[in-house]
mmCIF file of C-alpha atoms in Angstrom:
data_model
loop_
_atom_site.group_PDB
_atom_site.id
_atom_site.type_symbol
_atom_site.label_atom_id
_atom_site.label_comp_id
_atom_site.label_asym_id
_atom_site.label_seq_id
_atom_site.Cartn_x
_atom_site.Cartn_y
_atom_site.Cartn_z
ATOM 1 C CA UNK A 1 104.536 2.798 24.783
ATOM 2 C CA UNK A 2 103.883 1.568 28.261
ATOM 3 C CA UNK A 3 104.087 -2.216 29.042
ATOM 4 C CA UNK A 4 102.499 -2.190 32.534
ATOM 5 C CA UNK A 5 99.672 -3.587 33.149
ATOM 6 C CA UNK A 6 96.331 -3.548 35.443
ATOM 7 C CA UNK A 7 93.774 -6.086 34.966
ATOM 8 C CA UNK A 8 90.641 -5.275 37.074
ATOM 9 C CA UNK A 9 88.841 -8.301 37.452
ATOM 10 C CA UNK A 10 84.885 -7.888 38.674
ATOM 11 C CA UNK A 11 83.444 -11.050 39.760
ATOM 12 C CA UNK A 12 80.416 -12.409 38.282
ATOM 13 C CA UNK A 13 79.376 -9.301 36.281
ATOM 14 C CA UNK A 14 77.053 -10.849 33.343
ATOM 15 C CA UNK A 15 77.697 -9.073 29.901
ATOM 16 C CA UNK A 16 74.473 -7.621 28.927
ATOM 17 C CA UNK A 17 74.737 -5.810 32.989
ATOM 18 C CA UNK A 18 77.606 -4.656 32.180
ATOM 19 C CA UNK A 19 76.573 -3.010 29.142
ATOM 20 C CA UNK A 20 73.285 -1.232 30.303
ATOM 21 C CA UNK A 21 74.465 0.110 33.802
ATOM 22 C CA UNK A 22 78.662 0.892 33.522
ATOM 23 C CA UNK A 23 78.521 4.227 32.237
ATOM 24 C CA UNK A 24 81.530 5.278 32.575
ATOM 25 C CA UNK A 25 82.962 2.690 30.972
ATOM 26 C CA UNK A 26 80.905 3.210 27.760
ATOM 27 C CA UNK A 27 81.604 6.763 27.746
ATOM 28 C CA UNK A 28 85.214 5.778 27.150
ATOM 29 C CA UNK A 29 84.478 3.522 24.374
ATOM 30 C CA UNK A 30 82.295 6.555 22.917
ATOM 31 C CA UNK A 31 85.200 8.987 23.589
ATOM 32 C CA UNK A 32 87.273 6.202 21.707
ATOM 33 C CA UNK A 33 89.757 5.631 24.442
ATOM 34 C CA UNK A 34 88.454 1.936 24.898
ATOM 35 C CA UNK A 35 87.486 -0.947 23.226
ATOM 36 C CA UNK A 36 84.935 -3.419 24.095
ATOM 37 C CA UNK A 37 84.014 -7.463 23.496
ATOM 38 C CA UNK A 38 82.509 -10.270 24.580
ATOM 39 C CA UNK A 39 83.863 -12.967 26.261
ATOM 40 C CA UNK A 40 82.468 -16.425 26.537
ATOM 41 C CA UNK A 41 83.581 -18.382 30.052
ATOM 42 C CA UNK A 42 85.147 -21.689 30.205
ATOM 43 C CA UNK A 43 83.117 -24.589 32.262
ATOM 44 C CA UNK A 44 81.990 -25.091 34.632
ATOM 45 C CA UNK A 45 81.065 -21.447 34.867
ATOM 46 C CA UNK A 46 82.474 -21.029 38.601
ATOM 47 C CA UNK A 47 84.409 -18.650 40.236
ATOM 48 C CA UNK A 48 87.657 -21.239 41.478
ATOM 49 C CA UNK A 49 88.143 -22.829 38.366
ATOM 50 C CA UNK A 50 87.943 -19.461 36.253
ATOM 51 C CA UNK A 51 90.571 -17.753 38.644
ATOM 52 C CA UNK A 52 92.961 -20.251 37.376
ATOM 53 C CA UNK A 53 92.006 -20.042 33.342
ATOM 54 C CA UNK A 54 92.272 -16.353 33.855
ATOM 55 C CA UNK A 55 95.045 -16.325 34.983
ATOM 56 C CA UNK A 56 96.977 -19.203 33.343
ATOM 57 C CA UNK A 57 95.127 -19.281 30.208
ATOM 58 C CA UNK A 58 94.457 -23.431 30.541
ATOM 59 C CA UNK A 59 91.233 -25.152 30.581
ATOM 60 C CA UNK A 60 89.922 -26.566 33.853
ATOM 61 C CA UNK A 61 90.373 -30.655 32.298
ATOM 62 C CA UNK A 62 94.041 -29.568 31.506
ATOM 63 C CA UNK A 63 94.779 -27.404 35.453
ATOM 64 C CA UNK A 64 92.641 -29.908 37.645
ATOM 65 C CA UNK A 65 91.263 -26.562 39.360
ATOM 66 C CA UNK A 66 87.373 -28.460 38.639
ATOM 67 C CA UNK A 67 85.789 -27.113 41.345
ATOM 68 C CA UNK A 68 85.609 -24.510 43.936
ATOM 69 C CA UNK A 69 86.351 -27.205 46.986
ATOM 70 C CA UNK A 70 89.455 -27.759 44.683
ATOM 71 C CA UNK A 71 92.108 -26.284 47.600
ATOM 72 C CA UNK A 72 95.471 -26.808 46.313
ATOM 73 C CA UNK A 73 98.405 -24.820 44.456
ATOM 74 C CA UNK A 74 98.428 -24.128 40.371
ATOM 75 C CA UNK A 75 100.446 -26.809 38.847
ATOM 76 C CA UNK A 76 100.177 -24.337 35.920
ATOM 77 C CA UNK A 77 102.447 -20.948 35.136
ATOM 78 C CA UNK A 78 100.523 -18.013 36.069
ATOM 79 C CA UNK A 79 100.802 -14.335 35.082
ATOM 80 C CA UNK A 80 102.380 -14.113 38.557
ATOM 81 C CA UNK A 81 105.282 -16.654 37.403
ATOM 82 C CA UNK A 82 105.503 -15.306 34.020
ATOM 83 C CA UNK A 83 105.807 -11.514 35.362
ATOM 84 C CA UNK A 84 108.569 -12.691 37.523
ATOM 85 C CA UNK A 85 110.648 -15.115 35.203
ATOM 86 C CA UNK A 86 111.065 -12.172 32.873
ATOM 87 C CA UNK A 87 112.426 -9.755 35.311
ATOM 88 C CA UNK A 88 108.660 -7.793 36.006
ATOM 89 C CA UNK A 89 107.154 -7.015 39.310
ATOM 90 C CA UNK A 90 103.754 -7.971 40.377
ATOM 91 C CA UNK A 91 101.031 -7.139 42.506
ATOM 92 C CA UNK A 92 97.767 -8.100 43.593
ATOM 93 C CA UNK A 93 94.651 -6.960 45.930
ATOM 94 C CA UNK A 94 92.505 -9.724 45.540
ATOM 95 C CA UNK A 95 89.666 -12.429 47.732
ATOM 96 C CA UNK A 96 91.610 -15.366 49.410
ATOM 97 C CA UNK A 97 91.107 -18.415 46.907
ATOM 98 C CA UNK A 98 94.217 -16.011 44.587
ATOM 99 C CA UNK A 99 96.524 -17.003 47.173
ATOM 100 C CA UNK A 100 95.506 -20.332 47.299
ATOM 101 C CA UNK A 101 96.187 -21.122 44.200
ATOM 102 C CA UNK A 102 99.976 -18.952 43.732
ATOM 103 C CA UNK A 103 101.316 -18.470 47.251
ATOM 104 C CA UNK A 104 100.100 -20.826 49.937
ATOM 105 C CA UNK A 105 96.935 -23.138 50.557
ATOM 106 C CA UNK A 106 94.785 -23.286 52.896
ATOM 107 C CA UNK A 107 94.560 -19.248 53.679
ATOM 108 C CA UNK A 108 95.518 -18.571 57.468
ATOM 109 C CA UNK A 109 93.557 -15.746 58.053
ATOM 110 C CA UNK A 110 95.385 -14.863 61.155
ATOM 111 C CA UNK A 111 99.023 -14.478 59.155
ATOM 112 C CA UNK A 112 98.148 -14.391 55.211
ATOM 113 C CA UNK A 113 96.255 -10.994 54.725
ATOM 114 C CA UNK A 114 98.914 -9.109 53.720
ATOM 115 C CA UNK A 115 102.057 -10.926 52.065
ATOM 116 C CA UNK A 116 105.188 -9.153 51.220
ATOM 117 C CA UNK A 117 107.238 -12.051 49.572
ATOM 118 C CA UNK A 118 110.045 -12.049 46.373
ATOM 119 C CA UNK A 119 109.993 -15.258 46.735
ATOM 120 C CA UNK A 120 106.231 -16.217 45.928
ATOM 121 C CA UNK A 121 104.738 -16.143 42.800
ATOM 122 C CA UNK A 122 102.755 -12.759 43.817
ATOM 123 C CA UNK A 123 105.685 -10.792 45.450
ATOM 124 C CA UNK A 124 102.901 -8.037 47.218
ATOM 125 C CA UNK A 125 99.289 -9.462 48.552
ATOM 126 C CA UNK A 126 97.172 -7.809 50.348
ATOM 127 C CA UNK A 127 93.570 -10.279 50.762
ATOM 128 C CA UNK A 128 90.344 -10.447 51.605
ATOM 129 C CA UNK A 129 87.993 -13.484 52.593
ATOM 130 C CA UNK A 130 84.640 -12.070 53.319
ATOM 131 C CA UNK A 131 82.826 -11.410 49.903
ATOM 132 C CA UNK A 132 80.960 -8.294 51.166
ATOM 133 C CA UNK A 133 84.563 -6.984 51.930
ATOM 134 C CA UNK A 134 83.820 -3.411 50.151
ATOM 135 C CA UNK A 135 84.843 -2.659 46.563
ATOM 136 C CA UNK A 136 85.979 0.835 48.008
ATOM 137 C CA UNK A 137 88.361 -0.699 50.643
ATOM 138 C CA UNK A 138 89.441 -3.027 47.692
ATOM 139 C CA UNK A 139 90.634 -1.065 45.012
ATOM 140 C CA UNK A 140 92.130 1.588 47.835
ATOM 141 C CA UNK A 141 94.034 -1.845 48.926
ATOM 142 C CA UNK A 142 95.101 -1.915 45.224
ATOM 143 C CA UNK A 143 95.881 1.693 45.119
ATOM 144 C CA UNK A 144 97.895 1.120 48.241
ATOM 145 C CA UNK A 145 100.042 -1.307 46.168
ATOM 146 C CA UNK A 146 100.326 0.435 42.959
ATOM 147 C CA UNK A 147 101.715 3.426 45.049
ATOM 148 C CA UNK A 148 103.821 1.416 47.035
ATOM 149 C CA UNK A 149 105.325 -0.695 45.182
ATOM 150 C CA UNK A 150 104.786 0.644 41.321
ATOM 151 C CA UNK A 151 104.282 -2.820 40.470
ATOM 152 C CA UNK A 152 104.593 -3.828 36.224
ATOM 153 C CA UNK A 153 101.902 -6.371 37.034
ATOM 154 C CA UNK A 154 98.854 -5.155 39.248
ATOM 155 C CA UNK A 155 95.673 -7.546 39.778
ATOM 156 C CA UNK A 156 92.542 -6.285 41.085
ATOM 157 C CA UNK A 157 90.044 -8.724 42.020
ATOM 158 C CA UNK A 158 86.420 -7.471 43.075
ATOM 159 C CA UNK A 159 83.760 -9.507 44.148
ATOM 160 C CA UNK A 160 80.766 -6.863 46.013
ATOM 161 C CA UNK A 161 78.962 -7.820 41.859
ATOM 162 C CA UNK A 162 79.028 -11.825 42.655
ATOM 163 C CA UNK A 163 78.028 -11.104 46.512
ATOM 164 C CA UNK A 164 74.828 -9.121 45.469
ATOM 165 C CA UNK A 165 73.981 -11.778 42.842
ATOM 166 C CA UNK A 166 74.035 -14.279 44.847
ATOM 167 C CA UNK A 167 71.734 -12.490 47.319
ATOM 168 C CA UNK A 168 69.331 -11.072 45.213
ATOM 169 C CA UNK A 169 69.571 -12.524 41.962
ATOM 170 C CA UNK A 170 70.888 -10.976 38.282
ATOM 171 C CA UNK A 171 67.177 -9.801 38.001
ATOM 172 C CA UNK A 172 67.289 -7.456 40.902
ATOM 173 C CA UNK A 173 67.547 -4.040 41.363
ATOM 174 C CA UNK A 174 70.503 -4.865 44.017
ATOM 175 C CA UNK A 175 73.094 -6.332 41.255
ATOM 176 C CA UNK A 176 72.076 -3.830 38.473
ATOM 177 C CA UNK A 177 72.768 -1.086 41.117
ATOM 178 C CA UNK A 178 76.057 -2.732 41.954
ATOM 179 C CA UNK A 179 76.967 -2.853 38.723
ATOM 180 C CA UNK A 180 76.396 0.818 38.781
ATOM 181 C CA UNK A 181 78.508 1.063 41.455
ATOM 182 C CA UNK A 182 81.788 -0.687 40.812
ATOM 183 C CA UNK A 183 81.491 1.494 37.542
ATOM 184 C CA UNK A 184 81.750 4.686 39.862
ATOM 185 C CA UNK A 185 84.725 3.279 41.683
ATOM 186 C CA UNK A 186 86.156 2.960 38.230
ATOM 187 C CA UNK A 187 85.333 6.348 37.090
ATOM 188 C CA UNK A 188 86.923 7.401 40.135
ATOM 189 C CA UNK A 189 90.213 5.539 40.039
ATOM 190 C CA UNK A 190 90.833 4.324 35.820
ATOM 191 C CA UNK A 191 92.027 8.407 35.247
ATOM 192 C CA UNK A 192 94.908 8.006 38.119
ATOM 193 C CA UNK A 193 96.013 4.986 37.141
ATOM 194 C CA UNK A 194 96.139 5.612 33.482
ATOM 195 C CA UNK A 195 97.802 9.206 34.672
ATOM 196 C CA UNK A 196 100.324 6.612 35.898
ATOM 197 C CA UNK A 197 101.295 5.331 32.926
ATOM 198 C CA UNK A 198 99.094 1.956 32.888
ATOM 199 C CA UNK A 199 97.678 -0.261 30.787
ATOM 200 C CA UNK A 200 93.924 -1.771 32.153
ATOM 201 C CA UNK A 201 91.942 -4.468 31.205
ATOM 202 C CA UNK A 202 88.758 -4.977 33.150
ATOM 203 C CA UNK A 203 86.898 -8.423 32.853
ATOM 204 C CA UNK A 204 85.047 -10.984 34.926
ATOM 205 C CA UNK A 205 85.142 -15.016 35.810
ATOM 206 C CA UNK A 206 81.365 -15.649 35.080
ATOM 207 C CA UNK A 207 78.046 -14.372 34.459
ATOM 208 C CA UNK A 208 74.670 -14.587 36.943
ATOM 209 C CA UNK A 209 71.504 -16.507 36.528
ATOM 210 C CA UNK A 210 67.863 -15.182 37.515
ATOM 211 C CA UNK A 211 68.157 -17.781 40.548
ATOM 212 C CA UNK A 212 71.276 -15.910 42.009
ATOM 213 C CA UNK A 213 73.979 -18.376 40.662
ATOM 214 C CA UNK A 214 76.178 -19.546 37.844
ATOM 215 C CA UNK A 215 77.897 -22.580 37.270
ATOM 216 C CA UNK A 216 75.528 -23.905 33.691
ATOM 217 C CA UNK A 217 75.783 -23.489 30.131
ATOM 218 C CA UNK A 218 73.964 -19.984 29.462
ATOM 219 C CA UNK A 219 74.810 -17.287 28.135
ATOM 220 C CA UNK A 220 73.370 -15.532 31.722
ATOM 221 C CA UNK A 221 75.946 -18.106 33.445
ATOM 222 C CA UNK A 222 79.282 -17.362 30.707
ATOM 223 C CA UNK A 223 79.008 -14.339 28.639
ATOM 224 C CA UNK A 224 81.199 -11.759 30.547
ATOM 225 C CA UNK A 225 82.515 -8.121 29.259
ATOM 226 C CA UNK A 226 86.037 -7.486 28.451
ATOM 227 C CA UNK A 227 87.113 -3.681 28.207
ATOM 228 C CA UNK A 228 90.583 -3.060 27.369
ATOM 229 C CA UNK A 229 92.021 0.644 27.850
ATOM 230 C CA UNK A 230 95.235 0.437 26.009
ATOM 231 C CA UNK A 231 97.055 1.999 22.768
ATOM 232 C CA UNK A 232 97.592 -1.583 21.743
ATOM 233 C CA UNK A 233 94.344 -1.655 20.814
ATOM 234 C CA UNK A 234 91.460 -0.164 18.604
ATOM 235 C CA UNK A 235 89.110 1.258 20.365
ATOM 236 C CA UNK A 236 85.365 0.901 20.016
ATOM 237 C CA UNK A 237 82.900 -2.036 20.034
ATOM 238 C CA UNK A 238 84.008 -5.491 18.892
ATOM 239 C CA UNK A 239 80.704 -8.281 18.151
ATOM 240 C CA UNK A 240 83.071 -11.443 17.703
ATOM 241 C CA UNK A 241 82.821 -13.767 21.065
ATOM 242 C CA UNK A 242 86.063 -14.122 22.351
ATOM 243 C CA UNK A 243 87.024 -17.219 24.002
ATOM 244 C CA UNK A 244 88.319 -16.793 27.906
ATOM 245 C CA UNK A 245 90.994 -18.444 27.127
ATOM 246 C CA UNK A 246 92.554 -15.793 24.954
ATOM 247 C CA UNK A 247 92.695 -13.158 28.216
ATOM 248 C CA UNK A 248 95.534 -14.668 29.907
ATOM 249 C CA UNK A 249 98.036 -14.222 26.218
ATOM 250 C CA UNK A 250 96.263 -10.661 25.869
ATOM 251 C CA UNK A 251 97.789 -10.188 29.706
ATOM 252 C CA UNK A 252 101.434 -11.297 28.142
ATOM 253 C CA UNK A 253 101.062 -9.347 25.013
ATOM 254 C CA UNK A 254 100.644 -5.976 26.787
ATOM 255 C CA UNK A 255 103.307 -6.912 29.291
ATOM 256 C CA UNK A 256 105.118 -7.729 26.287
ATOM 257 C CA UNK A 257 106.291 -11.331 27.990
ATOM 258 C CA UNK A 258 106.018 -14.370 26.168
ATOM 259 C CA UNK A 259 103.090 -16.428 26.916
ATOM 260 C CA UNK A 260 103.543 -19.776 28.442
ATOM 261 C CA UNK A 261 103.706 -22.554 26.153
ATOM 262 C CA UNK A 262 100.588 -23.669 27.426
ATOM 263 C CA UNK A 263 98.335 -20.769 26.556
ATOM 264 C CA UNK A 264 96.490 -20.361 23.268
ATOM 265 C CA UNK A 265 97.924 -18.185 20.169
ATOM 266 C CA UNK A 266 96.112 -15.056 20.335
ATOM 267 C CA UNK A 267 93.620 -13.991 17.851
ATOM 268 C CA UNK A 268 91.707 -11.098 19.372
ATOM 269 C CA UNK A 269 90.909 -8.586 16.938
ATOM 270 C CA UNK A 270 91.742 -4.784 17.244
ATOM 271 C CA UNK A 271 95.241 -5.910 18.780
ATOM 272 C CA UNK A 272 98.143 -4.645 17.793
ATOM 273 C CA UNK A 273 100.840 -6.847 18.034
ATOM 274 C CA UNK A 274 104.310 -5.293 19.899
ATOM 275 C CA UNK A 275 107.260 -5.050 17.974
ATOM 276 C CA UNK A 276 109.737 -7.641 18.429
#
């Protein structure tokens, strides 16, 4: 049973768009190699502040990360420290703010695109700053890495779904065919990397409103998909809402890590626990 783990993380990809255009990743939940839920954002619903409960499984109050003018390092242990203090390697192709809040704040374009450091919290970085920065180019960046480096820890952090959404709103034919699209760049990459011996979770920060932003209280703004590919796990659909704050002890249990003592006890359903 494999302990490495990629967690694909789409930014502001709405639930209910992610279940009528991502094909390909319904036709593994029909083929019952994945399994499916609902996740329900912590607030405020934007994309700074949800990097950090992703990814440390705390609540914005608790990691100060309020806003996204909030430029500064975690104070909190991240699935970057955790990876590390437990002997794992990590990885990550992700926008700029990630390495803001793990390796080094502000970004220095000029020197911080590609980082190659055992002594950070992310040990391989290679970043992006522009938010049409192509989901192709991306996830061959993460490719790159995974190849590389065969990292136990690989984060993959999209954003061409928010930039689209933002443009054209999420009642446009430009996000829904975005949607469409980061699904093909899945369909075309999820077979090598499972091939490869990986785990995958794919998931997003937020949701998308009909005026081309998030940030509120609806379910447009903070009901995001969660698809986990993993023989941990049951697959087909699951209706319960899971709480974001559960994705960050899912990451641990499939490292098989111990969460920090921070992070919520994990109740998702379908999950089989590792043996001790």
């Amino acid at each position: 049973m494999s302990n490495k783990l990629i967690f694909i993380m789409i930014d502001g990809l709405r639930y209910d768009t992610a279940v009528s255009q991502m094909g390909y990743m319904h036709h593994l939940i029909e083929q019952g190699k994945a399994a499916r839920y609902k996740v329900k954002s912590e607030l405020p619903s934007l994309s700074r502040p949800l990097y950090e409960v992703l990814l440390t499984g705390t609540p914005a109050y608790q990691n100060g990360i309020t806003s996204n003018q909030t430029v500064r390092l975690s104070k909190e242990e991240s699935l970057f420290h955790l990876t590390k203090k437990n002997g794992l390697s990590n990885a990550t192709a992700s926008y700029y703010w990630v390495s803001e809040l793990y390796n080094s704040a502000p970004f220095n374009v000029l020197t911080d695109r590609i980082q190659l450091d055992d002594s950070k919290p992310i040990e391989r970085g290679i970043f992006y700053w522009e938010d049409h920065y192509p989901d192709s180019h991306l996830f061959a960046d993460a490719n790159y890495l995974l190849q590389k480096y065969t990292p136990d820890f690989l984060y993959v952090h999209s954003m061409n779904v928010d930039d689209d959404g933002h443009k054209f709103t999420a009642d446009s034919a430009g996000y829904r065919n975005r949607a469409i699209a980061i699904d093909i760049v899945l369909a075309n990459i999820i077979p090598h990397w499972l091939e490869a011996g990986y785990q995958i979770i794919v998931t997003a920060d937020h949701g998308m409103n009909n005026d081309g932003q998030h940030g509120g209280t609806t379910s447009a703004d903070r009901d995001v998909p969660l698809f986990i590919i993993s023989d941990r796990v049951t697959a087909g659909v699951y209706e319960e809402i899971i709480p974001q704050l559960q994705i960050a002890p899912l990451a641990c249990e499939l490292l098989n890590i111990k969460p920090s003592a921070a992070m919520q006890s994990l109740v998702i359903p379908g999950l089989t626990k590792a043996s001790s």
